[in-house]
Tab-separated table of C-alpha atoms in Angstrom:
chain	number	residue	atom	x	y	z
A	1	UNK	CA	0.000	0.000	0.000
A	2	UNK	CA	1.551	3.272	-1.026
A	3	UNK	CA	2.250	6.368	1.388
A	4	UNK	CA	-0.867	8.401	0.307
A	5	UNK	CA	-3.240	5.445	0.769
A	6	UNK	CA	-2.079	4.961	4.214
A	7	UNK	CA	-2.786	7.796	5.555
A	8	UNK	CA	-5.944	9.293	3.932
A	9	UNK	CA	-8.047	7.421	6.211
A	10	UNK	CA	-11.041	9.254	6.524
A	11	UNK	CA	-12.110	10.177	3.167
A	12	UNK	CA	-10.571	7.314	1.212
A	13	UNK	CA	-11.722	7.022	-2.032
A	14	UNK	CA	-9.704	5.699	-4.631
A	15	UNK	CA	-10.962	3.855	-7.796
A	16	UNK	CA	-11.274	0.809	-6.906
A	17	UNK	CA	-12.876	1.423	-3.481
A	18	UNK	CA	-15.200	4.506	-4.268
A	19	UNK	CA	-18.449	2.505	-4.145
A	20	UNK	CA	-17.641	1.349	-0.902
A	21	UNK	CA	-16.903	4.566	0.658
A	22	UNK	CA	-20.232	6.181	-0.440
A	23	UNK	CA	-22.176	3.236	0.665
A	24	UNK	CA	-20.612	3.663	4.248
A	25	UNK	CA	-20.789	7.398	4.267
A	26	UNK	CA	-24.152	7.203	3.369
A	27	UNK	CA	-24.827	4.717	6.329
A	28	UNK	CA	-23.180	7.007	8.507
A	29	UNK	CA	-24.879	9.975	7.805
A	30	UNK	CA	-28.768	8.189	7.920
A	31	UNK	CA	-27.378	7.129	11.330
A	32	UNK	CA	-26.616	10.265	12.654
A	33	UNK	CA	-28.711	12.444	10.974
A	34	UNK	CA	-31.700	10.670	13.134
A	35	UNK	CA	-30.171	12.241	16.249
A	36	UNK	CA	-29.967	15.423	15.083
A	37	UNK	CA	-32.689	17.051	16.459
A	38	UNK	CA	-32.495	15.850	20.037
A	39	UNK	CA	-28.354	17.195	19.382
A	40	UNK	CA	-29.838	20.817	18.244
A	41	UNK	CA	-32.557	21.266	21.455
A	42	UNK	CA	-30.322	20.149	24.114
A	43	UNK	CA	-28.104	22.581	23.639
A	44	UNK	CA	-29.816	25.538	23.356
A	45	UNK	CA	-27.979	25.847	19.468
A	46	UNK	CA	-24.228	25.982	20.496
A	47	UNK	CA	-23.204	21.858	20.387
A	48	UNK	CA	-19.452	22.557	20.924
A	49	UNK	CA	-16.409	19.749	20.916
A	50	UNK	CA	-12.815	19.345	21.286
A	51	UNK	CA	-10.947	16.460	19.141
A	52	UNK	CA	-7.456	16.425	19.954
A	53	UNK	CA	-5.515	14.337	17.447
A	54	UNK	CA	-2.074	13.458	18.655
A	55	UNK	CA	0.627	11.055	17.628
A	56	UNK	CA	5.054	11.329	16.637
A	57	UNK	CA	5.647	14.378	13.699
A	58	UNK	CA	5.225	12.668	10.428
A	59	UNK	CA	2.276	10.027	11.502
A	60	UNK	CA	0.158	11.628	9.191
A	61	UNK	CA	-1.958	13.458	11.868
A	62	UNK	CA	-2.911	16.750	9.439
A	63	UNK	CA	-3.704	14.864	6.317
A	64	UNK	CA	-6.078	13.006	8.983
A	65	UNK	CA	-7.435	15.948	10.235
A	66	UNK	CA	-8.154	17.677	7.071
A	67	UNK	CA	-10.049	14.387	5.430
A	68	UNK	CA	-11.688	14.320	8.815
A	69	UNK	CA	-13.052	18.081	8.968
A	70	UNK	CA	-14.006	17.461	5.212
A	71	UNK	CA	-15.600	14.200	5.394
A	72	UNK	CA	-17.670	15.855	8.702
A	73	UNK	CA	-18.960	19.093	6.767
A	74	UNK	CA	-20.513	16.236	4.279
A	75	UNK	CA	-22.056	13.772	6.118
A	76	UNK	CA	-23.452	15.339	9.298
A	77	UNK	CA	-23.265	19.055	8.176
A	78	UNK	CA	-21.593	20.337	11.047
A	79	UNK	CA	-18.700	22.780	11.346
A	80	UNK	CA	-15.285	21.611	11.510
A	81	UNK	CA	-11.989	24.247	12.772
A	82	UNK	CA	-8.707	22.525	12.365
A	83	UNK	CA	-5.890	24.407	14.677
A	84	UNK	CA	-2.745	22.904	13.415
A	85	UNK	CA	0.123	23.953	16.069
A	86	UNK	CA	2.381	23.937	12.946
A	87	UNK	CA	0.497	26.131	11.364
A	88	UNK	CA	0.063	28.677	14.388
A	89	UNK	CA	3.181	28.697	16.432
A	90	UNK	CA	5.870	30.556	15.145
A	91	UNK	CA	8.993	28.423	13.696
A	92	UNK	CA	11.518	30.270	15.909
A	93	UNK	CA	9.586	28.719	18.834
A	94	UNK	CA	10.506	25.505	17.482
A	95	UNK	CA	14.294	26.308	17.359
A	96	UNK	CA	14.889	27.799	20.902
A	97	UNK	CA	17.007	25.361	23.102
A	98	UNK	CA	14.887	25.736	25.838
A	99	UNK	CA	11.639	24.324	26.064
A	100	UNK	CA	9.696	27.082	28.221
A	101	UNK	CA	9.694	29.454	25.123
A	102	UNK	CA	8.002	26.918	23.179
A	103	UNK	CA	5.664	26.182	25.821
A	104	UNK	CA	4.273	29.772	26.163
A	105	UNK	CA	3.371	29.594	22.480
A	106	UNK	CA	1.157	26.357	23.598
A	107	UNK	CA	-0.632	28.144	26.105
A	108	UNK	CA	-0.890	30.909	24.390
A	109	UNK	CA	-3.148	29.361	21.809
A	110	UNK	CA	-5.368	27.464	24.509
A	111	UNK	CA	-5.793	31.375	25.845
A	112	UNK	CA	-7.037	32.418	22.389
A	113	UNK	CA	-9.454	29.179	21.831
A	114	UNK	CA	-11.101	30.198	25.120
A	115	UNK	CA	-11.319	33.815	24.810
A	116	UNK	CA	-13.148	32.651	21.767
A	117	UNK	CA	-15.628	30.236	22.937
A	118	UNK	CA	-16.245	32.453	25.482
A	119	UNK	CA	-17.594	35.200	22.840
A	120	UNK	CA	-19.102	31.872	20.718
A	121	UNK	CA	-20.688	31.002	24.148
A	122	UNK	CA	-22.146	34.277	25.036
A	123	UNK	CA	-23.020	35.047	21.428
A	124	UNK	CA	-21.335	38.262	21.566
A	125	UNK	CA	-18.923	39.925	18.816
A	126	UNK	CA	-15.704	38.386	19.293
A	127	UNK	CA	-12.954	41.297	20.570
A	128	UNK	CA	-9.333	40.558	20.497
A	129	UNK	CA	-7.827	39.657	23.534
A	130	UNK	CA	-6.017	42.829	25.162
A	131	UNK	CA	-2.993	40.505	26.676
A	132	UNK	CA	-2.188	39.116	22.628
A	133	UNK	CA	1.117	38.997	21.004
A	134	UNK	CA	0.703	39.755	17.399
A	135	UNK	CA	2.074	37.465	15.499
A	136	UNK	CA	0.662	34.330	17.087
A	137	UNK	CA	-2.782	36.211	17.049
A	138	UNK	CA	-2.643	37.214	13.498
A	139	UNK	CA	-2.295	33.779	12.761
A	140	UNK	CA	-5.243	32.436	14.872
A	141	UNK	CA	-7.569	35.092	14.108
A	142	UNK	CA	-6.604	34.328	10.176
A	143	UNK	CA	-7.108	30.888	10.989
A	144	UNK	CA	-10.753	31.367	11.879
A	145	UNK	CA	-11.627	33.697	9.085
A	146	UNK	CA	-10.094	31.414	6.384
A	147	UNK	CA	-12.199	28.537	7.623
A	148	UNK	CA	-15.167	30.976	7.448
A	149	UNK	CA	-16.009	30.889	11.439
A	150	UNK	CA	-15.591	34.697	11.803
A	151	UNK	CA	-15.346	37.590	9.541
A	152	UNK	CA	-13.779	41.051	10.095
A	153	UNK	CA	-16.011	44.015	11.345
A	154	UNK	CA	-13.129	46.937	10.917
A	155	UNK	CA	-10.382	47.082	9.174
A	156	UNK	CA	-8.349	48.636	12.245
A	157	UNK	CA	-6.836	45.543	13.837
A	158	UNK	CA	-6.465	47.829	16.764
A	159	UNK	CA	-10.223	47.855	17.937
A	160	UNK	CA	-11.344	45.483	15.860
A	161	UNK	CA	-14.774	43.491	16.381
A	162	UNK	CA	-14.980	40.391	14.591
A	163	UNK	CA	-18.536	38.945	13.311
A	164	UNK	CA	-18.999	35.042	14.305
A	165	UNK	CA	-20.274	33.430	11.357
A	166	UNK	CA	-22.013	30.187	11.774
A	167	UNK	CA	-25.389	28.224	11.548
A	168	UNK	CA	-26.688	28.447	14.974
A	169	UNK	CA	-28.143	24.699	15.513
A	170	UNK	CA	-24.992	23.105	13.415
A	171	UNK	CA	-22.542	21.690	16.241
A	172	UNK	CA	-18.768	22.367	15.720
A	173	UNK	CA	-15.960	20.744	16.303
A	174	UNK	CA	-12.443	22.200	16.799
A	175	UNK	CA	-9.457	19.634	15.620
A	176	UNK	CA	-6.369	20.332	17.516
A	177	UNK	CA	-3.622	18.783	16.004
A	178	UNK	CA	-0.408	18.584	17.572
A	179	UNK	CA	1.888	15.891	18.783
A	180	UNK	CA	0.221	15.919	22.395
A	181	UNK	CA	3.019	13.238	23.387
A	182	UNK	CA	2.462	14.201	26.730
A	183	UNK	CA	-0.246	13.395	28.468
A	184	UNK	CA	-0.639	16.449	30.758
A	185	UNK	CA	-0.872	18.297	27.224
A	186	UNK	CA	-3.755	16.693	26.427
A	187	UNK	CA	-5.240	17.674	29.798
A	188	UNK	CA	-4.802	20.991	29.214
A	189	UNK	CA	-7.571	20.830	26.419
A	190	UNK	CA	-9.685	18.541	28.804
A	191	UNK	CA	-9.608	21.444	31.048
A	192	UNK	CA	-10.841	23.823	28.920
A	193	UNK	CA	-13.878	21.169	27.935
A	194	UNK	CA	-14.476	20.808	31.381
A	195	UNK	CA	-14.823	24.217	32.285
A	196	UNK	CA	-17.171	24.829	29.737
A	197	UNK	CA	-19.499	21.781	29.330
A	198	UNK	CA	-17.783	20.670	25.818
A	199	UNK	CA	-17.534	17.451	24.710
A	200	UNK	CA	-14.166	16.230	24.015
A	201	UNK	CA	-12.229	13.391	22.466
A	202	UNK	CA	-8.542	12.267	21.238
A	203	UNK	CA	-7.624	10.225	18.780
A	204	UNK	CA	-4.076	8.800	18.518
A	205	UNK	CA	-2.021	7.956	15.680
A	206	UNK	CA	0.344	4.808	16.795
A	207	UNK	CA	2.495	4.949	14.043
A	208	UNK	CA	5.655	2.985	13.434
A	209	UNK	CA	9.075	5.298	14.198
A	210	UNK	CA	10.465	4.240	11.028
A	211	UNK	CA	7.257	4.990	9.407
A	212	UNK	CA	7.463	8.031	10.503
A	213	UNK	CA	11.551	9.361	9.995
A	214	UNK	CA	10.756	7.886	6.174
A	215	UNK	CA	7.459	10.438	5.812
A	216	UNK	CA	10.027	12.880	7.874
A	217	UNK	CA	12.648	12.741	5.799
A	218	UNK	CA	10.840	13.575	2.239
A	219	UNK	CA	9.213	16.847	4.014
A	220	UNK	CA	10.541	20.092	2.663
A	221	UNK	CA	12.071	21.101	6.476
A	222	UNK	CA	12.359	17.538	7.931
A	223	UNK	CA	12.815	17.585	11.711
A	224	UNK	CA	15.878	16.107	13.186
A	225	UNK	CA	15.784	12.321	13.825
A	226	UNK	CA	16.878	12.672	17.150
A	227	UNK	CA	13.972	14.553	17.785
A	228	UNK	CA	11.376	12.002	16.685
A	229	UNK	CA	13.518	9.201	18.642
A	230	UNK	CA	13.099	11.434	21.659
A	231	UNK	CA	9.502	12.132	21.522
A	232	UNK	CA	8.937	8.506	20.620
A	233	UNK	CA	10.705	7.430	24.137
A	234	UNK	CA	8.166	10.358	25.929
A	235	UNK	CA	5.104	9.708	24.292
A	236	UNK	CA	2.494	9.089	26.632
A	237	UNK	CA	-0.522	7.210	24.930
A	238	UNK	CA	-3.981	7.561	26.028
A	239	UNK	CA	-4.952	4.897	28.938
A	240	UNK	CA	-8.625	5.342	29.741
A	241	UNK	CA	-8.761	2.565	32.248
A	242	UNK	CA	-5.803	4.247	34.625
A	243	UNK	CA	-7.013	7.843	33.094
A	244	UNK	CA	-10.854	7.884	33.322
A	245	UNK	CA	-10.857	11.036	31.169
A	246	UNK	CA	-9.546	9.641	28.691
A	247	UNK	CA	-12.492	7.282	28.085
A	248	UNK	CA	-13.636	8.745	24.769
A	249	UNK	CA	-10.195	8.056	23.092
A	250	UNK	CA	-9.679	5.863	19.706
A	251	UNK	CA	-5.789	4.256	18.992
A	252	UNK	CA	-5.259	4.355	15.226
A	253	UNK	CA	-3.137	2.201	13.285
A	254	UNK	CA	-2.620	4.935	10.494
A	255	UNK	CA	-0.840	2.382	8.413
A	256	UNK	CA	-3.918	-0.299	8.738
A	257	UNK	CA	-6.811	2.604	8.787
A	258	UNK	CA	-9.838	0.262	7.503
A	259	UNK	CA	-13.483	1.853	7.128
A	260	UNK	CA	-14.698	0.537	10.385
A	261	UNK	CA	-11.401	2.991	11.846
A	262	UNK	CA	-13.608	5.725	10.003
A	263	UNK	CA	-17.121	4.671	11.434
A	264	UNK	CA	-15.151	4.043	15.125
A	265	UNK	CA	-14.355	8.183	14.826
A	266	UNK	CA	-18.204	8.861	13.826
A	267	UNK	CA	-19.062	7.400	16.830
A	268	UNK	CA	-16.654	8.461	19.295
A	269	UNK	CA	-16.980	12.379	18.006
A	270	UNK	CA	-21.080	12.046	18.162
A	271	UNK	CA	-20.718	10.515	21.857
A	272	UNK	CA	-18.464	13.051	23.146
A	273	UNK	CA	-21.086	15.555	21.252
A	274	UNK	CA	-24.012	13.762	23.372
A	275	UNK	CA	-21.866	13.106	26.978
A	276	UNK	CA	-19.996	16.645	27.401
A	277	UNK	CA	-17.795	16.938	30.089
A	278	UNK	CA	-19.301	18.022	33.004
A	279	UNK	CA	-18.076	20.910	35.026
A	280	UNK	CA	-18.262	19.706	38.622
A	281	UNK	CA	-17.597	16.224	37.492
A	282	UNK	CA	-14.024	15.834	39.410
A	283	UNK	CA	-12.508	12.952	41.027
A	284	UNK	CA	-8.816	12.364	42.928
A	285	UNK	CA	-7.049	11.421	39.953
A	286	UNK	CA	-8.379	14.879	37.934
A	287	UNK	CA	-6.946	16.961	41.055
A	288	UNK	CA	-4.125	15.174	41.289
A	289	UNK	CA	-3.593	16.216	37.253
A	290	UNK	CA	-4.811	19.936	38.594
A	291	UNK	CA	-1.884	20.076	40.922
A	292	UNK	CA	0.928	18.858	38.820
A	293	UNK	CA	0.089	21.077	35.878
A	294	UNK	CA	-0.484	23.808	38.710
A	295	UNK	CA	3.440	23.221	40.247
A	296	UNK	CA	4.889	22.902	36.238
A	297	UNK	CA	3.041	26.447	35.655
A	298	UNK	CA	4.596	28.142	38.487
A	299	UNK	CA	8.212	26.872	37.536
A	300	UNK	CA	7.494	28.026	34.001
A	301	UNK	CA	6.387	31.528	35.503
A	302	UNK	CA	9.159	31.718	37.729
A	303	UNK	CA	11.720	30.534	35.338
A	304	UNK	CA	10.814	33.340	33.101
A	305	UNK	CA	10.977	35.775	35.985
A	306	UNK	CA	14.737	34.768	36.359
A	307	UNK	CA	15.843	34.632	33.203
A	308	UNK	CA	14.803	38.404	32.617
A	309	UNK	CA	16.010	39.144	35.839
A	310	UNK	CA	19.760	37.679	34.915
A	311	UNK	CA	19.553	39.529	31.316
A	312	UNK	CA	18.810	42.500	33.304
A	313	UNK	CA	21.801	42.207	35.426
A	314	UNK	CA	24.121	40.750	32.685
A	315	UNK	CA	23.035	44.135	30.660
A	316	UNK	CA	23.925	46.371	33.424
A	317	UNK	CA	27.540	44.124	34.101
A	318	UNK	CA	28.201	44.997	30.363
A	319	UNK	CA	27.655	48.241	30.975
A	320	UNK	CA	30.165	48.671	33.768
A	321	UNK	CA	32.616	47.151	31.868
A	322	UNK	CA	33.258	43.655	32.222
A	323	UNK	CA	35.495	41.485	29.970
A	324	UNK	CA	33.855	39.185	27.535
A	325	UNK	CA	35.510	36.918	30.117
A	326	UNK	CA	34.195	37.755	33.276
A	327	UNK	CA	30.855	38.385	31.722
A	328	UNK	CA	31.114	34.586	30.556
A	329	UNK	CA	31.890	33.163	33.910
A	330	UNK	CA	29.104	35.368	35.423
A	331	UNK	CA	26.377	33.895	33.162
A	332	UNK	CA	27.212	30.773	34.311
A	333	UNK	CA	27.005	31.180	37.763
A	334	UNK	CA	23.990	33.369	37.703
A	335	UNK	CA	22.374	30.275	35.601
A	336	UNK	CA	23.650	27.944	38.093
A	337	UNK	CA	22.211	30.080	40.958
A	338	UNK	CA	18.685	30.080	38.698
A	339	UNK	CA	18.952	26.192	38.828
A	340	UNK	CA	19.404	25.797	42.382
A	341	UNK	CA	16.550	28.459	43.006
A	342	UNK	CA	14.104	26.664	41.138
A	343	UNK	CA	14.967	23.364	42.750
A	344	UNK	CA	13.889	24.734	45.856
A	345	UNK	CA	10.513	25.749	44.439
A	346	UNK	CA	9.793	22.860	43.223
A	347	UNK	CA	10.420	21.294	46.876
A	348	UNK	CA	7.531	23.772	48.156
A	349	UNK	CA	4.718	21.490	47.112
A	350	UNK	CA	2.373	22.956	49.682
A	351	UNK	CA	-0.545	24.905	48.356
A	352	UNK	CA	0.272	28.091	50.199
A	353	UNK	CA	3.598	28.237	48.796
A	354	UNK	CA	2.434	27.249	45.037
A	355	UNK	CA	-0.143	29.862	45.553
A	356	UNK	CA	2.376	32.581	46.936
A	357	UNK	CA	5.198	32.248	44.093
A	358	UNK	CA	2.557	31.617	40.927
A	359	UNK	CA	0.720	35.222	42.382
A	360	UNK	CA	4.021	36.988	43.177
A	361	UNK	CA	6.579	36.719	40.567
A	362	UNK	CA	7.759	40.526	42.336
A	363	UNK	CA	9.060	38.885	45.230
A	364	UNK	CA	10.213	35.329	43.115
A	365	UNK	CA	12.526	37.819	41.307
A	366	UNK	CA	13.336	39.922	44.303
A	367	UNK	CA	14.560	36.881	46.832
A	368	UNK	CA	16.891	36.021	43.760
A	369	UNK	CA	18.533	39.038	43.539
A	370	UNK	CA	19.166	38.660	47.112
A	371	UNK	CA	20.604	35.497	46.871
A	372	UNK	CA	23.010	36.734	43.487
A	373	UNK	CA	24.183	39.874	45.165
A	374	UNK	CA	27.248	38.906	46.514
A	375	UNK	CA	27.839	36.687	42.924
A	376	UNK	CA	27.205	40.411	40.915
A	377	UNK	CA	29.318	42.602	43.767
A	378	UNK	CA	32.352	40.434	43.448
A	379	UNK	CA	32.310	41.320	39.776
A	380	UNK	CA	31.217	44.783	39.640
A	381	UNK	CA	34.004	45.647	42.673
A	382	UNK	CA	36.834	45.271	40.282
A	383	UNK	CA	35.463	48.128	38.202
């Protein structure tokens, strides 16, 4: 089976199975279709789900999505918004040695999905976010109009008020489509459903590694095979019976996609349409996700409170005239000092604390700089 034919497992029609794929789309369109209605009333007109599709680069997860969103406009008629990270997140935040810089992109994107469904929600015009960075916004909010979910009210980008374009009774689904290799990723999105009665879903790609570095290697900016071996080694697959929120996932051979794979994913989308998550519905195992993502959120807020305040200081070390030497050795100790202060954050695992340095990042940066005082004076004394 070629490369194309393993992978376009949604809408697969080819010439020898064609027949077969409009006798099961019709079959799963009558099937659906009967539901409709009760779908429409229940939610007052705004039937709202997240699909995150996950799985190593190169499994084949946005040729998926795309035949999905397609082959979903033309059976059931609802609307389909594909978010490819790729697409969104800026490539420089996929060349930074440190991971934090990448991370802020993710959450910046959650931030602008939820300002949004809160406007979808509310069924007001949707305003742009006042705390946006403009490039990653540009792309979202372009995103949205190209797939014909909002349109433009102004043409100042400043104050502009975007009109939300839809059909009010049609549900829609937004397709995230990222790696997602680690689980807590994932839970991010189920946060977001859970906060706001969507229904929500995953399906996985478990795709070979070699599959995968050959699809790699004939892209036009392959990523390093290092990388993929890496990820491969953290991926975290969905476990619904450790990981009861994870109960409306589907595993996908995306080599051995057959068209019961492409009923399996009518089915699961519809039920997680029909059993949203609900809001107060929160056991020991979701809290004990709550806190960890909590305590890796305040170390991402506090390491980004260092590192400004060390460029800060290395800026003003420059400008008392340190030697390209000294300034090197002082980097290195001030990062050393930054690696030993977060360590002991990360040991305050009590709420208070957690609390008291995600709320203060002031006094996160101002303890440092007492601690790196005498590190900066014994520099800065010789000048």
């Amino acid at each position: 089976m070629d490369r194309q034919n393993r992978t376009e497992i949604i809408d697969p029609i080819n010439k020898s199975g064609r027949e077969e794929h409009q006798t099961v789309s019709s079959l799963v369109s009558q099937k659906f279709h009967q539901g409709e209605t009760m779908e429409q009333e229940r939610v007052g007109g705004h039937q709202l789900g997240l699909c995150v599709l996950c799985g190593l680069p190169a499994a084949g997860k946005t040729r998926i999505a795309q035949a999905l969103s397609s082959s979903l406009r033309k059976c059931k008629g609802w609307s389909c918004i594909l978010l490819s990270y790729d697409d969104l997140i800026p490539l420089e935040a996929f060349s930074e040695t440190e991971i934090s810089h990448w991370r802020s992109y993710r959450h910046e994107l959650l931030l602008y999905l939820e300002h949004f469904l809160q406007a979808l929600i509310k069924g007001r015009h949707y305003v742009p976010p006042s705390n946006r960075t403009e490039t990653m916004w540009k792309s979202f909010s372009s995103c949205l109009i190209e797939q014909g979910l909002i349109s433009a009210g102004t043409e100042d980008s400043a104050f502009c008020q975007y009109l939300i374009d839809f059909i009010p009774l049609r549900p829609i689904y937004f397709i995230l489509d990222d790696n997602f290799y680690y689980r807590s990723m994932r839970y991010e999105v189920y946060q977001l459903a859970r906060q706001y009665s969507l229904g929500f879903c995953q399906l996985f790609l478990d795709s070979q590694v070699e599959v995968c570095l050959e699809r790699n290697s004939q892209r036009k900016e392959p990523l390093p095979e290092e990388t993929i071996f890496a990820m491969a080694q953290k991926l975290e697959c969905p476990n619904p019976k450790k990981y009861t929120w994870e109960q409306n996932s589907l595993i996908l051979k995306s080599a051995e996609f057959s068209f019961e794979d492409n009923l399996q994913v009518f089915n699961l989308l519809s039920s997680a349409l029909e059993n949203p998550v609900k809001s107060m519905e929160e056991n020991a195992e979701e809290k004990e996700m709550d806190r960890a993502i909590c305590a890796s959120n305040v170390l991402h807020q506090a390491d980004q409170a260092l590192r400004r305040t060390i460029s800060e200081t290395m800026q003003k070390a420059k400008a008392k005239g340190l030697t390209p030497s000294e300034m090197k050795i002082l980097s290195e100790e001030l990062n050393k000092q930054k690696v030993e202060f977060l360590e002991k954050i990360k040991q305050k695992t009590n709420k208070e604390n957690q609390f008291y340095v995600e709320n203060s990042p002031f006094n996160i940066t101002s303890v440092f700089s007492q601690e790196t005082d005498d590190i900066v004076k014994k520099y800065l004394n010789k000048h």
